[in-house]
Amino acid sequence: MFDSTYVNDSIGMHAPHGPYVAAFDGFFGNAQEESRFRQQRLGVYFLSDLFSAGYMGKTDYVKDKELVTLARDKTMTFTGETFDQWDLDVLIHCVMRTPTSGGGSEKVRIDPGELLRAVNLRNYDMNRERVFSSLWRLHMGSMMIEGKGYRYMTRLIDRVLLDQRLGSCLVEVNQDVVTSIRHERNLSLDMENRRCFKRNGLAKWLHGAIMSFKGGFVAEMECLRALCGAPDRSRHAFPARLTKALDVMSECDAIRDWQIDGDKVKVVPSCTRRDGTACGYISPSLF
DNA sequence: GCATCCCATAGCTTACACTA
DNA sequence: TAGTGTAAGCTATGGGATGC
């Protein structure tokens, strides 16, 4: 069943290339510039409320929702079912298994049971259904990044084929996402850390933040809360959640040190290089 | 060895009450 | 009225037992 003839009919759109492989050289200048444009930085995905700090929580359908990001010169909007850290676990699992030798889009077979074991969850009907739902959300959700003079439309997973008879699926992750996440990262170690955090969505979100800010970061509490998508109504509970999450990360050796000083939070990852890698700063001026 | 079920427990979210 | 504290309800987890 997992034959190329089955994966060519995507989502009703005839797409011999990936969804945004430019078929017209010259619009973006040379090929190198085009490549730079297409590959988003890790922070675009991890330092925003695209993947909120929840875990297997309630999802909402949103249309053109403006995401909270650190980007000053572009805006990001999202349409689809909202994502949380469970969806990010599913995405990273798929990225880890995507072969990169071909250079173009590569498909990978995903076994829900294996995925669930990899993230420390039980392999039973409800959780397997959650894997399929997450893949559906990751495929259906679309982002638009709008900068000076351009709009960039993309999605995280290009194609999903679900084999209901075998209970497994074939997934084609957006090649730019694969490139961004795998760039300079030891994904096995990242997944080991995330597994250790169990269902603490905020710890997983913060882990994503230190994947982007390799030298750690200093953040204002309120900005951090907005960035990780924590709702306004739970504002008063956020400091306690943050302390708990940082404790969990510290116990799992994902961070070397952390401090909460008034409304400022400082996080130093375990793998900080001692070559002067810059520490990130998250403040209201960036919003 | 793996999947599933049952039950007690823990954690998170949300609604409501209270206070400045 | 906005911010904060608390408790109830919901849901997933962990451990043990059982079946395939």
mmCIF file of C-alpha atoms (C1' of nucleotides) in Angstrom:
data_model
loop_
_atom_site.group_PDB
_atom_site.id
_atom_site.type_symbol
_atom_site.label_atom_id
_atom_site.label_comp_id
_atom_site.label_asym_id
_atom_site.label_seq_id
_atom_site.Cartn_x
_atom_site.Cartn_y
_atom_site.Cartn_z
ATOM 1 C CA MET A 1 0.000 0.000 0.000
ATOM 2 C CA PHE A 2 2.825 2.389 0.751
ATOM 3 C CA ASP A 3 3.518 2.846 -2.877
ATOM 4 C CA SER A 4 4.489 6.057 -4.592
ATOM 5 C CA THR A 5 1.199 6.059 -6.492
ATOM 6 C CA TYR A 6 -0.636 6.527 -3.212
ATOM 7 C CA VAL A 7 1.319 9.526 -2.045
ATOM 8 C CA ASN A 8 1.198 11.535 -5.205
ATOM 9 C CA ASP A 9 -2.378 12.693 -4.727
ATOM 10 C CA SER A 10 -1.875 15.114 -1.922
ATOM 11 C CA ILE A 11 -4.568 17.439 -0.675
ATOM 12 C CA GLY A 12 -6.452 17.972 -3.811
ATOM 13 C CA MET A 13 -3.775 20.224 -5.232
ATOM 14 C CA HIS A 14 -1.646 19.111 -8.134
ATOM 15 C CA ALA A 15 1.802 19.521 -6.666
ATOM 16 C CA PRO A 16 4.696 17.942 -8.537
ATOM 17 C CA HIS A 17 7.037 19.943 -6.277
ATOM 18 C CA GLY A 18 6.737 20.760 -2.622
ATOM 19 C CA PRO A 19 4.072 23.408 -1.987
ATOM 20 C CA TYR A 20 6.404 26.354 -2.332
ATOM 21 C CA VAL A 21 9.325 25.170 -4.417
ATOM 22 C CA ALA A 22 9.684 28.094 -6.766
ATOM 23 C CA ALA A 23 9.292 26.974 -10.322
ATOM 24 C CA PHE A 24 10.356 30.328 -11.692
ATOM 25 C CA ASP A 25 14.018 31.183 -11.300
ATOM 26 C CA GLY A 26 14.706 34.851 -11.117
ATOM 27 C CA PHE A 27 11.910 36.092 -8.872
ATOM 28 C CA PHE A 28 14.068 35.918 -5.748
ATOM 29 C CA GLY A 29 17.303 36.632 -7.531
ATOM 30 C CA ASN A 30 19.795 33.807 -7.496
ATOM 31 C CA ALA A 31 19.230 30.284 -6.163
ATOM 32 C CA GLN A 32 21.280 30.941 -3.015
ATOM 33 C CA GLU A 33 19.031 33.835 -1.957
ATOM 34 C CA GLU A 34 15.959 31.708 -2.612
ATOM 35 C CA SER A 35 17.335 28.967 -0.392
ATOM 36 C CA ARG A 36 18.037 31.479 2.402
ATOM 37 C CA PHE A 37 14.515 32.834 2.173
ATOM 38 C CA ARG A 38 12.875 29.453 2.319
ATOM 39 C CA GLN A 39 14.690 28.113 5.376
ATOM 40 C CA GLN A 40 13.187 29.589 8.543
ATOM 41 C CA ARG A 41 15.192 29.858 11.736
ATOM 42 C CA LEU A 42 14.413 27.497 14.573
ATOM 43 C CA GLY A 43 13.065 30.386 16.644
ATOM 44 C CA VAL A 44 10.251 30.922 14.144
ATOM 45 C CA TYR A 45 8.817 27.586 15.248
ATOM 46 C CA PHE A 46 9.980 27.358 18.871
ATOM 47 C CA LEU A 47 10.095 30.964 20.153
ATOM 48 C CA SER A 48 6.458 31.746 19.531
ATOM 49 C CA ASP A 49 3.032 30.566 20.587
ATOM 50 C CA LEU A 50 2.805 28.405 17.444
ATOM 51 C CA PHE A 51 3.392 25.417 19.758
ATOM 52 C CA SER A 52 1.873 26.544 23.060
ATOM 53 C CA ALA A 53 3.183 25.373 26.439
ATOM 54 C CA GLY A 54 0.316 22.955 26.975
ATOM 55 C CA TYR A 55 0.349 19.203 26.510
ATOM 56 C CA MET A 56 -2.462 17.239 24.885
ATOM 57 C CA GLY A 57 -4.741 20.095 25.774
ATOM 58 C CA LYS A 58 -7.867 21.403 24.136
ATOM 59 C CA THR A 59 -7.373 22.654 20.588
ATOM 60 C CA ASP A 60 -9.250 25.479 18.891
ATOM 61 C CA TYR A 61 -9.725 26.268 15.254
ATOM 62 C CA VAL A 62 -8.298 29.703 14.510
ATOM 63 C CA LYS A 63 -8.241 31.679 11.287
ATOM 64 C CA ASP A 64 -5.437 34.132 10.526
ATOM 65 C CA LYS A 65 -4.454 34.256 14.188
ATOM 66 C CA GLU A 66 -1.464 36.554 14.662
ATOM 67 C CA LEU A 67 1.239 34.639 16.512
ATOM 68 C CA VAL A 68 3.352 36.145 19.287
ATOM 69 C CA THR A 69 6.955 35.988 18.060
ATOM 70 C CA LEU A 70 10.287 37.714 18.618
ATOM 71 C CA ALA A 71 10.544 38.817 15.005
ATOM 72 C CA ARG A 72 10.562 42.593 14.644
ATOM 73 C CA ASP A 73 10.456 42.848 10.868
ATOM 74 C CA LYS A 74 7.808 40.274 10.038
ATOM 75 C CA THR A 75 4.470 38.994 11.267
ATOM 76 C CA MET A 76 3.293 35.405 11.429
ATOM 77 C CA THR A 77 -0.313 34.308 11.168
ATOM 78 C CA PHE A 78 -1.717 30.828 11.600
ATOM 79 C CA THR A 79 -4.854 29.132 10.322
ATOM 80 C CA GLY A 80 -5.915 25.710 11.547
ATOM 81 C CA GLU A 81 -6.231 23.702 14.766
ATOM 82 C CA THR A 82 -3.863 25.113 17.378
ATOM 83 C CA PHE A 83 -0.691 23.165 18.289
ATOM 84 C CA ASP A 84 0.844 22.399 21.667
ATOM 85 C CA GLN A 85 3.984 20.588 22.822
ATOM 86 C CA TRP A 86 2.450 17.191 22.108
ATOM 87 C CA ASP A 87 2.281 18.180 18.440
ATOM 88 C CA LEU A 88 5.903 19.295 18.625
ATOM 89 C CA ASP A 89 6.889 15.887 20.053
ATOM 90 C CA VAL A 90 5.155 14.235 17.096
ATOM 91 C CA LEU A 91 6.826 16.607 14.635
ATOM 92 C CA ILE A 92 10.322 16.106 16.101
ATOM 93 C CA HIS A 93 9.815 12.325 16.072
ATOM 94 C CA CYS A 94 8.963 12.503 12.364
ATOM 95 C CA VAL A 95 11.893 14.850 11.660
ATOM 96 C CA MET A 96 14.319 12.483 13.435
ATOM 97 C CA ARG A 97 13.263 9.634 11.167
ATOM 98 C CA THR A 98 13.184 11.592 7.924
ATOM 99 C CA PRO A 99 16.100 10.619 5.686
ATOM 100 C CA THR A 100 18.052 13.635 4.474
ATOM 101 C CA SER A 101 20.211 12.056 1.799
ATOM 102 C CA GLY A 102 17.943 12.882 -1.125
ATOM 103 C CA GLY A 103 18.071 16.651 -0.783
ATOM 104 C CA GLY A 104 14.391 16.993 -1.644
ATOM 105 C CA SER A 105 11.234 15.921 0.179
ATOM 106 C CA GLU A 106 11.548 12.467 1.762
ATOM 107 C CA LYS A 107 8.742 10.389 3.189
ATOM 108 C CA VAL A 108 9.039 8.324 6.343
ATOM 109 C CA ARG A 109 6.920 5.530 7.793
ATOM 110 C CA ILE A 110 5.682 6.327 11.303
ATOM 111 C CA ASP A 111 4.509 3.622 13.679
ATOM 112 C CA PRO A 112 2.239 5.231 16.329
ATOM 113 C CA GLY A 113 3.201 2.628 18.953
ATOM 114 C CA GLU A 114 6.895 3.351 18.474
ATOM 115 C CA LEU A 115 6.230 7.088 18.640
ATOM 116 C CA LEU A 116 4.266 6.720 21.881
ATOM 117 C CA ARG A 117 7.017 4.643 23.479
ATOM 118 C CA ALA A 118 9.579 7.239 22.346
ATOM 119 C CA VAL A 119 7.730 10.004 24.235
ATOM 120 C CA ASN A 120 6.967 7.857 27.293
ATOM 121 C CA LEU A 121 3.253 7.411 26.640
ATOM 122 C CA ARG A 122 1.146 4.304 26.675
ATOM 123 C CA ASN A 123 0.414 2.540 23.448
ATOM 124 C CA TYR A 124 -3.338 2.168 23.477
ATOM 125 C CA ASP A 125 -6.242 3.120 21.230
ATOM 126 C CA MET A 126 -6.836 6.622 22.542
ATOM 127 C CA ASN A 127 -3.173 7.624 22.355
ATOM 128 C CA ARG A 128 -2.753 6.122 18.875
ATOM 129 C CA GLU A 129 -5.775 8.166 17.795
ATOM 130 C CA ARG A 130 -4.031 11.221 19.258
ATOM 131 C CA VAL A 131 -1.003 10.548 17.060
ATOM 132 C CA PHE A 132 -3.216 10.512 13.967
ATOM 133 C CA SER A 133 -5.060 13.655 15.110
ATOM 134 C CA SER A 134 -1.775 15.440 15.695
ATOM 135 C CA LEU A 135 -0.463 14.495 12.242
ATOM 136 C CA TRP A 136 -3.735 15.764 10.790
ATOM 137 C CA ARG A 137 -3.384 19.084 12.656
ATOM 138 C CA LEU A 138 0.270 19.449 11.607
ATOM 139 C CA HIS A 139 -0.721 18.869 8.010
ATOM 140 C CA MET A 140 -3.806 21.084 7.990
ATOM 141 C CA GLY A 141 -2.363 24.036 9.915
ATOM 142 C CA SER A 142 -0.903 26.663 7.621
ATOM 143 C CA MET A 143 1.321 29.623 8.432
ATOM 144 C CA MET A 144 1.824 32.866 6.645
ATOM 145 C CA ILE A 145 4.961 34.866 7.310
ATOM 146 C CA GLU A 146 4.688 38.428 6.081
ATOM 147 C CA GLY A 147 7.787 40.577 5.771
ATOM 148 C CA LYS A 148 8.792 43.666 3.863
ATOM 149 C CA GLY A 149 7.497 43.114 0.363
ATOM 150 C CA TYR A 150 6.824 39.400 0.552
ATOM 151 C CA ARG A 151 4.418 36.837 1.915
ATOM 152 C CA TYR A 152 5.506 33.290 2.605
ATOM 153 C CA MET A 153 2.924 30.522 2.963
ATOM 154 C CA THR A 154 3.910 27.166 4.400
ATOM 155 C CA ARG A 155 2.841 24.182 6.480
ATOM 156 C CA LEU A 156 4.809 21.803 8.713
ATOM 157 C CA ILE A 157 3.829 18.450 7.219
ATOM 158 C CA ASP A 158 3.256 18.320 3.484
ATOM 159 C CA ARG A 159 1.547 14.937 3.160
ATOM 160 C CA VAL A 160 0.175 12.193 5.396
ATOM 161 C CA LEU A 161 -1.012 8.771 4.337
ATOM 162 C CA LEU A 162 -2.820 6.769 6.986
ATOM 163 C CA ASP A 163 -2.966 2.996 6.466
ATOM 164 C CA GLN A 164 -6.013 2.063 8.554
ATOM 165 C CA ARG A 165 -5.464 -1.652 7.913
ATOM 166 C CA LEU A 166 -1.907 -1.688 9.305
ATOM 167 C CA GLY A 167 -2.456 1.191 11.719
ATOM 168 C CA SER A 168 0.682 2.974 10.561
ATOM 169 C CA CYS A 169 1.247 6.034 8.423
ATOM 170 C CA LEU A 170 3.523 7.547 5.865
ATOM 171 C CA VAL A 171 4.538 11.136 6.508
ATOM 172 C CA GLU A 172 6.324 13.717 4.419
ATOM 173 C CA VAL A 173 7.618 16.526 6.630
ATOM 174 C CA ASN A 174 8.224 19.912 5.031
ATOM 175 C CA GLN A 175 11.897 19.816 3.999
ATOM 176 C CA ASP A 176 12.560 23.325 5.393
ATOM 177 C CA VAL A 177 11.328 22.212 8.799
ATOM 178 C CA VAL A 178 13.578 19.139 8.657
ATOM 179 C CA THR A 179 16.558 21.304 7.741
ATOM 180 C CA SER A 180 15.835 23.916 10.426
ATOM 181 C CA ILE A 181 15.337 21.451 13.272
ATOM 182 C CA ARG A 182 18.212 19.127 12.378
ATOM 183 C CA HIS A 183 20.661 21.970 11.828
ATOM 184 C CA GLU A 184 23.444 21.693 14.434
ATOM 185 C CA ARG A 185 21.205 19.752 16.799
ATOM 186 C CA ASN A 186 21.720 16.434 18.545
ATOM 187 C CA LEU A 187 18.066 15.428 18.227
ATOM 188 C CA SER A 188 18.486 12.155 20.134
ATOM 189 C CA LEU A 189 19.655 14.125 23.157
ATOM 190 C CA ASP A 190 16.821 16.652 22.695
ATOM 191 C CA MET A 191 14.209 13.899 22.596
ATOM 192 C CA GLU A 192 15.803 12.227 25.642
ATOM 193 C CA ASN A 193 15.416 15.522 27.537
ATOM 194 C CA ARG A 194 11.852 16.037 26.367
ATOM 195 C CA ARG A 195 10.905 12.490 27.377
ATOM 196 C CA CYS A 196 12.246 13.262 30.850
ATOM 197 C CA PHE A 197 9.891 16.269 31.134
ATOM 198 C CA LYS A 198 6.890 13.921 30.782
ATOM 199 C CA ARG A 199 3.671 15.974 30.485
ATOM 200 C CA ASN A 200 5.122 19.289 31.570
ATOM 201 C CA GLY A 201 4.341 21.364 28.486
ATOM 202 C CA LEU A 202 6.021 24.508 29.793
ATOM 203 C CA ALA A 203 9.306 22.614 30.393
ATOM 204 C CA LYS A 204 9.099 21.364 26.810
ATOM 205 C CA TRP A 205 8.424 24.874 25.494
ATOM 206 C CA LEU A 206 11.404 26.257 27.456
ATOM 207 C CA HIS A 207 13.507 23.426 26.052
ATOM 208 C CA GLY A 208 12.520 24.628 22.584
ATOM 209 C CA ALA A 209 13.595 28.130 23.606
ATOM 210 C CA ILE A 210 17.065 26.949 24.632
ATOM 211 C CA MET A 211 17.275 24.988 21.371
ATOM 212 C CA SER A 212 17.064 28.422 19.743
ATOM 213 C CA PHE A 213 19.083 30.437 22.282
ATOM 214 C CA LYS A 214 22.087 28.140 22.694
ATOM 215 C CA GLY A 215 23.660 30.502 25.207
ATOM 216 C CA GLY A 216 20.529 30.608 27.361
ATOM 217 C CA PHE A 217 18.264 33.591 27.777
ATOM 218 C CA VAL A 218 16.988 36.282 30.107
ATOM 219 C CA ALA A 219 13.281 37.004 29.834
ATOM 220 C CA GLU A 220 10.640 39.145 31.429
ATOM 221 C CA MET A 221 8.018 36.904 32.977
ATOM 222 C CA GLU A 222 5.066 38.543 31.226
ATOM 223 C CA CYS A 223 6.730 38.331 27.817
ATOM 224 C CA LEU A 224 7.581 34.704 28.381
ATOM 225 C CA ARG A 225 3.967 33.991 29.323
ATOM 226 C CA ALA A 226 2.695 35.660 26.157
ATOM 227 C CA LEU A 227 5.291 33.919 23.969
ATOM 228 C CA CYS A 228 4.476 30.450 25.256
ATOM 229 C CA GLY A 229 0.755 30.972 24.720
ATOM 230 C CA ALA A 230 -0.315 30.708 28.373
ATOM 231 C CA PRO A 231 -3.821 32.154 28.705
ATOM 232 C CA ASP A 232 -4.468 35.496 30.433
ATOM 233 C CA ARG A 233 -6.816 33.909 32.947
ATOM 234 C CA SER A 234 -3.998 31.758 34.371
ATOM 235 C CA ARG A 235 -1.601 34.700 34.664
ATOM 236 C CA HIS A 236 -1.403 34.501 38.443
ATOM 237 C CA ALA A 237 -0.527 30.813 38.318
ATOM 238 C CA PHE A 238 2.252 31.283 35.764
ATOM 239 C CA PRO A 239 5.172 31.946 38.185
ATOM 240 C CA ALA A 240 4.409 28.677 40.000
ATOM 241 C CA ARG A 241 4.165 26.777 36.717
ATOM 242 C CA LEU A 242 7.441 28.331 35.567
ATOM 243 C CA THR A 243 9.244 27.394 38.794
ATOM 244 C CA LYS A 244 7.965 23.832 38.490
ATOM 245 C CA ALA A 245 9.024 23.590 34.849
ATOM 246 C CA LEU A 246 12.525 24.920 35.578
ATOM 247 C CA ASP A 247 12.834 22.468 38.463
ATOM 248 C CA VAL A 248 11.922 19.594 36.166
ATOM 249 C CA MET A 249 14.431 20.771 33.553
ATOM 250 C CA SER A 250 17.130 21.094 36.182
ATOM 251 C CA GLU A 251 16.432 17.578 37.513
ATOM 252 C CA CYS A 252 16.728 16.244 33.974
ATOM 253 C CA ASP A 253 20.076 18.101 33.478
ATOM 254 C CA ALA A 254 18.597 20.005 30.543
ATOM 255 C CA ILE A 255 19.654 23.285 32.171
ATOM 256 C CA ARG A 256 22.677 24.062 34.314
ATOM 257 C CA ASP A 257 21.260 26.997 36.210
ATOM 258 C CA TRP A 258 18.164 29.152 36.472
ATOM 259 C CA GLN A 259 17.088 32.187 38.473
ATOM 260 C CA ILE A 260 13.877 34.100 38.982
ATOM 261 C CA ASP A 261 14.614 37.632 40.145
ATOM 262 C CA GLY A 262 11.405 39.651 40.493
ATOM 263 C CA ASP A 263 9.813 39.596 37.050
ATOM 264 C CA LYS A 264 13.019 38.460 35.303
ATOM 265 C CA VAL A 265 13.892 34.861 34.494
ATOM 266 C CA LYS A 266 17.389 33.680 33.592
ATOM 267 C CA VAL A 267 18.011 30.215 32.140
ATOM 268 C CA VAL A 268 21.426 28.695 31.413
ATOM 269 C CA PRO A 269 21.379 25.441 29.399
ATOM 270 C CA SER A 270 23.661 22.526 30.287
ATOM 271 C CA CYS A 271 25.276 22.479 26.863
ATOM 272 C CA THR A 272 26.315 26.165 26.893
ATOM 273 C CA ARG A 273 29.476 26.572 24.938
ATOM 274 C CA ARG A 274 32.188 28.568 26.655
ATOM 275 C CA ASP A 275 33.186 30.399 23.508
ATOM 276 C CA GLY A 276 31.093 33.467 24.166
ATOM 277 C CA THR A 277 27.840 32.218 22.642
ATOM 278 C CA ALA A 278 25.419 35.089 23.112
ATOM 279 C CA CYS A 279 22.645 34.933 25.671
ATOM 280 C CA GLY A 280 19.205 35.863 24.325
ATOM 281 C CA TYR A 281 17.083 38.622 25.809
ATOM 282 C CA ILE A 282 13.309 38.577 25.689
ATOM 283 C CA SER A 283 11.648 41.879 26.565
ATOM 284 C CA PRO A 284 8.507 43.872 25.714
ATOM 285 C CA SER A 285 10.442 45.988 23.208
ATOM 286 C CA LEU A 286 10.551 42.960 20.955
ATOM 287 C CA PHE A 287 6.776 42.731 20.692
ATOM 288 C "C1'" DG B 1 6.843 -9.615 25.652
ATOM 289 C "C1'" DC B 2 3.244 -6.646 24.716
ATOM 290 C "C1'" DA B 3 -1.414 -4.763 25.082
ATOM 291 C "C1'" DT B 4 -5.249 -3.733 27.869
ATOM 292 C "C1'" DC B 5 -8.041 -2.963 32.003
ATOM 293 C "C1'" DC B 6 -8.863 -1.274 36.730
ATOM 294 C "C1'" DC B 7 -8.187 1.827 40.452
ATOM 295 C "C1'" DA B 8 -5.872 5.221 43.334
ATOM 296 C "C1'" DT B 9 -3.252 9.297 42.829
ATOM 297 C "C1'" DA B 10 -1.300 13.535 40.947
ATOM 298 C "C1'" DG B 11 -1.343 17.510 38.125
ATOM 299 C "C1'" DC B 12 -3.556 20.954 35.339
ATOM 300 C "C1'" DT B 13 -7.370 23.953 34.107
ATOM 301 C "C1'" DT B 14 -11.093 26.627 35.214
ATOM 302 C "C1'" DA B 15 -14.603 28.792 37.865
ATOM 303 C "C1'" DC B 16 -15.611 31.271 41.763
ATOM 304 C "C1'" DA B 17 -14.769 34.039 45.879
ATOM 305 C "C1'" DC B 18 -12.198 37.488 48.031
ATOM 306 C "C1'" DT B 19 -9.454 41.814 48.348
ATOM 307 C "C1'" DA B 20 -7.407 46.217 47.156
ATOM 308 C "C1'" DT C 1 -12.839 46.331 38.122
ATOM 309 C "C1'" DA C 2 -8.630 43.930 38.024
ATOM 310 C "C1'" DG C 3 -5.688 40.950 40.342
ATOM 311 C "C1'" DT C 4 -5.051 36.995 43.354
ATOM 312 C "C1'" DG C 5 -6.012 32.742 45.986
ATOM 313 C "C1'" DT C 6 -8.402 28.451 46.367
ATOM 314 C "C1'" DA C 7 -10.969 24.462 45.487
ATOM 315 C "C1'" DA C 8 -13.476 21.361 42.429
ATOM 316 C "C1'" DG C 9 -13.556 18.734 38.336
ATOM 317 C "C1'" DC C 10 -11.345 16.520 34.696
ATOM 318 C "C1'" DT C 11 -7.820 13.758 32.704
ATOM 319 C "C1'" DA C 12 -3.511 11.262 32.436
ATOM 320 C "C1'" DT C 13 -0.262 8.466 34.993
ATOM 321 C "C1'" DG C 14 1.623 4.596 37.625
ATOM 322 C "C1'" DG C 15 1.360 0.110 39.336
ATOM 323 C "C1'" DG C 16 -0.583 -4.294 39.448
ATOM 324 C "C1'" DA C 17 -3.263 -7.920 37.293
ATOM 325 C "C1'" DT C 18 -4.720 -10.378 33.358
ATOM 326 C "C1'" DG C 19 -5.014 -12.105 28.656
ATOM 327 C "C1'" DC C 20 -3.088 -13.074 24.113
#
